[in-house]
Amino acid sequence: MSAPFRLPGRGLVDRGTELEFRFDGRSYTGHPGDTLASALLANGVHRVATGIEYGRPRGIVSAGVEEPSALVQIEAPFPEPMLQATTVELYSGLVARGLAGRGRLAPGPDPARYDAVHAHCDLLVVGAGPAGLTAALAGARDGQRVVLLDDQPQPGGSLLGSAETVDGRPGPEWAAGAAAELAGHPDVRVLGRTTAFGCYDDGFVLALERRTDHLGAAAPAGMSRQRVWRLRAGRIVLATGAHERPLVFADNDRPGIMLAGAARTYLHRYGVLAGRQVVVCTTDDSAYRAAVDLADAGATVAAVVDARPRVPEAWAEECARRGIEVRAGEVVTGTSGSERITRAHTVPYAGGQLNGLRRGIDCDLLLVSGGWNPVAHLYSHARGALRYDPARGAFLPDGELPGIRVAGSARGCVTLAECLADGARTVGQLPPPATEPVPEPTPGLVLWSVPDPSEQDGGAPRPRFVDLQRDATVADVLRATGAGLRSVEHVKRYTTIGTAHDQGRTSGVIASGIVAEALGVDIAALGTTTFRPPYTPVSFAALAGRDRGALFDPVRVTPLHGWHTAHGAEFENVGQWKRPRYYPLAGESMEAAVLRECRAARGSVALMDGSTLGKINVQGPDAGELLDRVYTNLMSTLKPGSARYGVMCGVDGMVLDDGTVIRVAEQEFLLTTTTGNAATVLDWMEEWLQTEWPDLRVTLTSVTDHWVTVPLVGPASRAVLAAVAPDLDVSNAAFPFMTWRDATVAGVPARICRISFSGELAYEVNVRGWEGLRVWEALLAAGEPYGITPYGTETMHVLRAEKGYPIIGQDTDGTVTPQDLGLGWAVSKKKPDFLGKRSFTRAENLRTDRKQLVGLLPEDPDLLLPEGAQLISGATLPAPPVPMHGHVTSSYRSAALGRTFALALVKAGRECIGDTIHVPLEDGVHPVLITDPVLYDKEGARRDG
Amino acid sequence: MTPVNVEHPDFLWRNPDPAPGYDVVVVGGGGHGLATAYYLARNHGIRRVAVLEKGWLAGGNMARNTTIIRSNYLWDESAAIYEHALKLWEGLEEDLGYPLLFSQRGVLNLAHTLQDVRETRRRVYANQLNGVDAEWLEPEQVAEVCPIVNTSPDVRHPVLGATYQPRAGIAKHDYVAWGFARRADEYGIDLIQDCEVTGLDIRGGRIVGVDTTRGRIATGKVALAAAGHTSVLAAMAGLRLPLQSHPLQALVSELLEPVHPTVVMSNAVHVYVSQAHKGELVMGAGIDSQNGYGQRGSFHIIERQMAAALELFPVFARAHLLRSWAGIVDTTPDASPIVGLTPVAGLYLNCGWGTGGFKATPGVGWCFAHTVAHDRPHPYNAPFTLERFTSGALVDEHGAAAVAH
Amino acid sequence: MQLIPCPWCGPREEAEYHYGGQAHIAYPEDPQGLTDEQWAQYVFFRDNPKGPFAERWLHNAGCRRWFNAVRDTATHRLLAVYRSGEPRPEVSSR
């Protein structure tokens, strides 16, 4: 099936290959090199979409990213919402449909991969049109590292849509030659299908490369679909071109109304005649070229309607030669048609007024040109200022930004020769290529909106659309100004103009112009809305790149992880770590498993993987001094061979972390942190050391990953340790509580600390990471006669809670002091100062009703209080707000106590021990007894075995 | 077709020149400033009021936030003022006579770790006792409320549950501001745009006027409601505040068919996202750690944001980022605001709302107007003094309130 | 994403750094001798200017050293970087 509007012998598409696609349920064919828009036009399809607010038919307005109208939904190969038909490269098997304002997300996950790549260069050129190519050539010939980006699959920019020649060759051919030369330079990278979408400080540009979209189902499976280039450039040339401005008149939204330049692009680049019966309405010279080119291609150009009183003579002659009527001082004021334009209505126009009779001209294509807007988006992203140019009716880049140059039509250059020369000036004295002579330009006319004659005649006004995608009209703008709005930002928000894909590309300046006229103010002072990244829409997935799934956040595992997995551990996430939470036997519930693990620890022996505890090595002559300043208690008096529990506070006096400190040698300590806080504590200490106390001779080293740490817990732990460390005297006298020893365990060097987070006799066995599994298995083997049991974090929590040991971050929340936790004993009275000390005497800290850590025993010994439950005073629940006295921080079922228990922060809790307090839950208010936080072995008899 | 544009009133406000003097000058024509002016007139009969805005009305954070409204804060003080605000929201469309697109579609705050679960359940229990509707949802209930959330246990940070506040929701920020502005204008309050305050005239410890780019204005009461620029204004009165101003970014997608029925917030994965009435996904990104007044943030934060969004919402993969922007948020050490008197007589402070100012708009307007009218705090803002940083009586919502938005 | 010149490593991506707030806030010589007001100023109050601001940065993913910078908070432009312990250089906002 041949496409009726495809012209023989024209265009750059690959006619040797046919691509089948479906649109709105019908099958069509196109060629490689087509966009969905060009292929639809080749098949005579102009109606592509539907207006969101009024449901009016909508067509194809442009040939590029400025498209405000032809929004489509991709359905296959994979659903993608709301793409501009003008930016979708055609591929075989494409299934799309026109949209009525809203896109649809695929219900399932996207199978494609996305990626990011970093690159550095001396010169980054954005845009491979005439100015961009000469800029890149100049840089390349100068030996610079150059990156040239362009959003199209082939270089050339405006040359692709033009019959103009460069150096005597057709524009696309010259561009291909320039790109070939560039590709021959070793330090030049030319990236097609790559759109720069954001420009930031210090030469940083983000660009999206579409790698496989044009291949459809044939895309290689292993290749990322899109990738974000993070480019850092010494200098940037923005050769981003210009977008043609539409004209605003009544019923200016019908399919078949198109920008004049777009029709030229469809003709020259795609070999598509967008219509056979053409009317051109313009306010500047450029549209004449479209009229002439389309006439030469066989279209009947009924008239060029030029709003200016004086038309360009040279172009008028060209038109006359082709039998095209040129009407000076006339504008299109309205259109007829339903699915497509059938007639343009024109009225003589002078001095901003319509004056004369309306005439109709039959047509199937109305080309419009209201001048050109330089593409200043990236310049604006980089905080470049824009200034209004009254001659062009456009905002142009103003001033200079360090390292950024705007070149070509993006800077306001009009002719091809100017653009080529402007780009060439980027580096050195590159002589610009030659072009054909062009007629002397006639100044354009700035025309923000054409009056609606029916409104002038007192009839019902017709809609004059400013933003086609948002269905916002001139009347909407005037309503906004009538409501008292004076800022373009307010008008934008009131009318929604410029908030869709267009992002003001076609509508922004026009809206400003209409507002300025309505208010009688200078548009230069009024300004326009701000351009914000991204320049064109970028999919969420492309921005997320590879940082998804397991790569969203690194997973940290200990050297024993494989063993845990093999032995059925259930894991919990703690920070980035995976920690075994419990080890259920076949068919065993978590509750049963934890009770079993607890019984083993209290009754015989159990062991856990404690390797995730943060470990920081502190060395140097002033190591003790540093620790004295950051811990609330005294550390410098610790003897080598001994261990001490310590608490750290922020300067606000609130508990930051806790852990044990061992003194390895006179000038060396090893401290442990909670699993989640290891990096925080290291950073905290480094900050103080470097910024406050640089005189202290101390170095800090994170050694968390160096060690495998295994707490061996329970009355039988001594016997098990003795079995694997035959040379170590494990007696209480030789190896007392809160000391450590180096020894050989299972044949490897180990450091063993007699510390206990469970209240039981316990040894913390530390060995080098790579020897961890061997030692772990040796401990298991030695413990077998005692029924040694691995336990997870849940059991650890129960055991420590039975002893009233708080977990920082669970029993504290950033508002809790050491005193609140009952850790006043760990706060030095001797030291003149340490971090946080001064805050302890603030008014709030001296209150007697501060929340304090206590134990709770529900009256119902089987009631497991939910963690987070709030505590109230009475047995009945009054109307809210109900005064709250504290909350449950930890709550467990205890094997040792034979009942449930909890820890809580309670106002003046220590004074209330022995009192009953109440917990309102879904099923009623439950009485609980406030107790000392230590509920098991209060005398501490068990820790020595 | 579904009409997407609301019917705005024909007239919003006059554009008066400043008068020589007012009873009260509100500095900052954002949501808080406009609401304060409105309630000064409505609740206290004070109509000789000017709202001075250096740019265009509600063009700061009011135009840049992600419009989430909720009151499920942990601490009693916070819950009280935000719940007061939520109750006002529930009658605001009627009160202002403006379609605010207030939609009580609920907010989910997801929990991803066992500690998240403890903290968020603690918040639910506290909310319930404070009369704030809140409930705890298990993962399968989360999936019922919002089917597109990935509740699979196999993701990097699985959803272990969520708190849900059904009365929470969203509104259209611009329309809220315009609703207040229109009513304030009707009361005769002058809304003066393009009018930047350049000096505060203080004599004998009492404010007597303000200098502006549009001339001097005499007044005995100045109410600061300038969000990220509060420090700059306070410095004119010689006040140093515990505030730091940071860029906070947000973004929108194209219009999409309805896919997201509620509002989802996650602290651990750092996402907050809703789908506005027109269909665009509105999403907040992280705060830039460095101070900044530039109304622009760093793009790597947006990239990170997208990764987080796709972790929770795989279906968003091919939605498109259409526009991103930044506001300037003024943060305090305890993530709670400062609303009250200052050492300068007649100078009142409303600042430090950080990332949470929008939802408080009617509530803070109500309370701040009371504070200005009576020269003493309303009970709801009484805890939010400047003095709390000296006494230590902070209202520490860090970590306690999931993402603080 | 800005390039921040670490005084030890040279220019590196912003994402490698950690922000540390206002610089040149010395820990008080004698905290116990301060009033609650003075102590609160140290703990909670920091300048928040719109314009040049001397602040601390940590090259977290690089040399892990703290240094100071003067940065214009209005434009985000870095005006100077200098090592900890060095005096704040005289710079004017560009």
Tab-separated table of N, CA and C in Angstrom, chain A residues 651-716:
chain	number	residue	atom	x	y	z
A	651	VAL	N	25.616	17.496	71.048
A	651	VAL	CA	25.805	18.673	71.893
A	651	VAL	C	24.503	19.057	72.585
A	652	ASP	N	23.382	18.582	72.037
A	652	ASP	CA	22.098	18.881	72.680
A	652	ASP	C	21.846	17.980	73.883
A	653	GLY	N	22.788	17.090	74.189
A	653	GLY	CA	22.648	16.245	75.375
A	653	GLY	C	21.798	15.015	75.150
A	654	MET	N	21.348	14.794	73.941
A	654	MET	CA	20.522	13.625	73.658
A	654	MET	C	21.422	12.462	73.224
A	655	VAL	N	21.018	11.244	73.606
A	655	VAL	CA	21.856	10.076	73.329
A	655	VAL	C	21.983	9.877	71.825
A	656	LEU	N	23.220	9.729	71.393
A	656	LEU	CA	23.522	9.536	69.977
A	656	LEU	C	23.787	8.061	69.686
A	657	ASP	N	24.567	7.436	70.548
A	657	ASP	CA	24.914	6.028	70.311
A	657	ASP	C	25.523	5.466	71.592
A	658	ASP	N	25.664	4.157	71.617
A	658	ASP	CA	26.371	3.529	72.732
A	658	ASP	C	27.144	2.330	72.225
A	659	GLY	N	27.965	1.775	73.061
A	659	GLY	CA	28.752	0.617	72.668
A	659	GLY	C	29.840	0.364	73.677
A	660	THR	N	30.682	-0.626	73.373
A	660	THR	CA	31.788	-0.912	74.270
A	660	THR	C	33.072	-0.360	73.676
A	661	VAL	N	33.964	-0.023	74.580
A	661	VAL	CA	35.284	0.438	74.185
A	661	VAL	C	36.285	-0.501	74.835
A	662	ILE	N	37.216	-1.002	74.042
A	662	ILE	CA	38.307	-1.753	74.657
A	662	ILE	C	39.608	-0.991	74.408
A	663	ARG	N	40.480	-1.085	75.390
A	663	ARG	CA	41.795	-0.474	75.167
A	663	ARG	C	42.723	-1.574	74.679
A	664	VAL	N	43.171	-1.428	73.472
A	664	VAL	CA	44.016	-2.445	72.861
A	664	VAL	C	45.439	-2.282	73.370
A	665	ALA	N	45.901	-1.025	73.434
A	665	ALA	CA	47.256	-0.721	73.897
A	665	ALA	C	47.212	0.697	74.449
A	666	GLU	N	48.339	1.141	74.938
A	666	GLU	CA	48.371	2.473	75.539
A	666	GLU	C	47.782	3.523	74.587
A	667	GLN	N	48.133	3.393	73.301
A	667	GLN	CA	47.693	4.417	72.341
A	667	GLN	C	46.690	3.864	71.335
A	668	GLU	N	45.970	2.833	71.705
A	668	GLU	CA	45.030	2.253	70.743
A	668	GLU	C	43.775	1.739	71.450
A	669	PHE	N	42.639	2.184	70.916
A	669	PHE	CA	41.340	1.713	71.410
A	669	PHE	C	40.553	1.136	70.238
A	670	LEU	N	39.623	0.270	70.575
A	670	LEU	CA	38.666	-0.196	69.575
A	670	LEU	C	37.275	0.016	70.165
A	671	LEU	N	36.474	0.777	69.450
A	671	LEU	CA	35.133	1.004	69.987
A	671	LEU	C	34.101	0.411	69.055
A	672	THR	N	32.988	0.014	69.623
A	672	THR	CA	31.896	-0.514	68.811
A	672	THR	C	30.723	0.457	68.844
A	673	THR	N	29.960	0.434	67.758
A	673	THR	CA	28.768	1.278	67.651
A	673	THR	C	27.587	0.366	67.350
A	674	THR	N	26.384	0.922	67.417
A	674	THR	CA	25.231	0.157	66.968
A	674	THR	C	25.344	-0.047	65.458
A	675	THR	N	24.694	-1.094	64.968
A	675	THR	CA	24.824	-1.467	63.560
A	675	THR	C	24.469	-0.308	62.622
A	676	GLY	N	23.370	0.345	62.904
A	676	GLY	CA	22.908	1.385	61.992
A	676	GLY	C	23.673	2.677	62.092
A	677	ASN	N	24.456	2.850	63.140
A	677	ASN	CA	25.069	4.151	63.402
A	677	ASN	C	26.563	4.197	63.135
A	678	ALA	N	27.111	3.137	62.556
A	678	ALA	CA	28.570	3.062	62.441
A	678	ALA	C	29.133	4.257	61.677
A	679	ALA	N	28.540	4.563	60.544
A	679	ALA	CA	29.064	5.658	59.730
A	679	ALA	C	28.831	6.998	60.423
A	680	THR	N	27.678	7.129	61.055
A	680	THR	CA	27.357	8.375	61.750
A	680	THR	C	28.378	8.672	62.840
A	681	VAL	N	28.711	7.638	63.597
A	681	VAL	CA	29.637	7.842	64.716
A	681	VAL	C	31.040	8.149	64.201
A	682	LEU	N	31.454	7.424	63.166
A	682	LEU	CA	32.780	7.708	62.607
A	682	LEU	C	32.828	9.149	62.087
A	683	ASP	N	31.798	9.556	61.352
A	683	ASP	CA	31.764	10.917	60.814
A	683	ASP	C	31.735	11.951	61.934
A	684	TRP	N	30.990	11.633	62.960
A	684	TRP	CA	30.853	12.541	64.103
A	684	TRP	C	32.220	12.776	64.754
A	685	MET	N	32.926	11.673	65.000
A	685	MET	CA	34.231	11.795	65.652
A	685	MET	C	35.244	12.479	64.742
A	686	GLU	N	35.208	12.126	63.449
A	686	GLU	CA	36.120	12.769	62.491
A	686	GLU	C	35.876	14.276	62.441
A	687	GLU	N	34.601	14.646	62.447
A	687	GLU	CA	34.258	16.065	62.359
A	687	GLU	C	34.870	16.826	63.525
A	688	TRP	N	34.698	16.281	64.717
A	688	TRP	CA	35.246	16.975	65.885
A	688	TRP	C	36.769	16.998	65.846
A	689	LEU	N	37.313	15.866	65.472
A	689	LEU	CA	38.770	15.755	65.439
A	689	LEU	C	39.369	16.744	64.437
A	690	GLN	N	38.775	16.800	63.251
A	690	GLN	CA	39.367	17.641	62.214
A	690	GLN	C	39.059	19.118	62.393
A	691	THR	N	37.830	19.410	62.814
A	691	THR	CA	37.427	20.819	62.778
A	691	THR	C	37.579	21.516	64.120
A	692	GLU	N	37.519	20.788	65.226
A	692	GLU	CA	37.604	21.435	66.537
A	692	GLU	C	38.926	21.155	67.233
A	693	TRP	N	39.363	19.911	67.094
A	693	TRP	CA	40.520	19.475	67.880
A	693	TRP	C	41.631	18.939	66.988
A	694	PRO	N	42.046	19.726	65.980
A	694	PRO	CA	43.089	19.214	65.082
A	694	PRO	C	44.420	19.000	65.810
A	695	ASP	N	44.515	19.560	67.025
A	695	ASP	CA	45.755	19.381	67.787
A	695	ASP	C	45.860	17.975	68.379
A	696	LEU	N	44.751	17.282	68.476
A	696	LEU	CA	44.814	15.919	69.031
A	696	LEU	C	45.460	14.985	68.009
A	697	ARG	N	46.437	14.218	68.487
A	697	ARG	CA	47.134	13.283	67.592
A	697	ARG	C	46.405	11.937	67.647
A	698	VAL	N	45.411	11.814	66.789
A	698	VAL	CA	44.577	10.610	66.770
A	698	VAL	C	44.203	10.305	65.318
A	699	THR	N	44.165	9.033	64.979
A	699	THR	CA	43.568	8.652	63.696
A	699	THR	C	42.433	7.675	63.955
A	700	LEU	N	41.423	7.771	63.105
A	700	LEU	CA	40.230	6.930	63.226
A	700	LEU	C	40.127	6.059	61.986
A	701	THR	N	39.865	4.801	62.182
A	701	THR	CA	39.745	3.893	61.041
A	701	THR	C	38.538	2.991	61.249
A	702	SER	N	37.701	2.938	60.231
A	702	SER	CA	36.583	2.002	60.303
A	702	SER	C	37.106	0.602	60.050
A	703	VAL	N	36.854	-0.296	60.989
A	703	VAL	CA	37.308	-1.688	60.810
A	703	VAL	C	36.134	-2.658	60.908
A	704	THR	N	34.939	-2.137	60.699
A	704	THR	CA	33.741	-2.977	60.811
A	704	THR	C	33.869	-4.247	59.981
A	705	ASP	N	34.280	-4.087	58.729
A	705	ASP	CA	34.315	-5.225	57.814
A	705	ASP	C	35.511	-6.145	58.039
A	706	HIS	N	36.450	-5.714	58.894
A	706	HIS	CA	37.639	-6.553	59.079
A	706	HIS	C	37.325	-7.795	59.901
A	707	TRP	N	36.330	-7.671	60.745
A	707	TRP	CA	36.122	-8.685	61.763
A	707	TRP	C	34.810	-9.437	61.561
A	708	VAL	N	34.871	-10.693	61.943
A	708	VAL	CA	33.619	-11.401	62.218
A	708	VAL	C	33.506	-11.473	63.735
A	709	THR	N	32.361	-11.062	64.227
A	709	THR	CA	32.145	-10.969	65.669
A	709	THR	C	31.039	-11.937	66.066
A	710	VAL	N	31.357	-12.818	66.993
A	710	VAL	CA	30.385	-13.845	67.394
A	710	VAL	C	30.196	-13.828	68.903
A	711	PRO	N	29.113	-13.261	69.400
A	711	PRO	CA	28.804	-13.426	70.817
A	711	PRO	C	28.418	-14.881	71.109
A	712	LEU	N	29.115	-15.410	72.077
A	712	LEU	CA	28.862	-16.791	72.515
A	712	LEU	C	28.263	-16.654	73.906
A	713	VAL	N	27.014	-17.061	74.066
A	713	VAL	CA	26.223	-16.620	75.210
A	713	VAL	C	25.635	-17.813	75.952
A	714	GLY	N	25.715	-17.754	77.268
A	714	GLY	CA	25.010	-18.759	78.057
A	714	GLY	C	25.925	-19.430	79.058
A	715	PRO	N	25.313	-20.110	80.015
A	715	PRO	CA	26.111	-20.740	81.079
A	715	PRO	C	27.143	-21.725	80.550
A	716	ALA	N	26.885	-22.326	79.374
A	716	ALA	CA	27.847	-23.300	78.844
A	716	ALA	C	28.859	-22.647	77.911
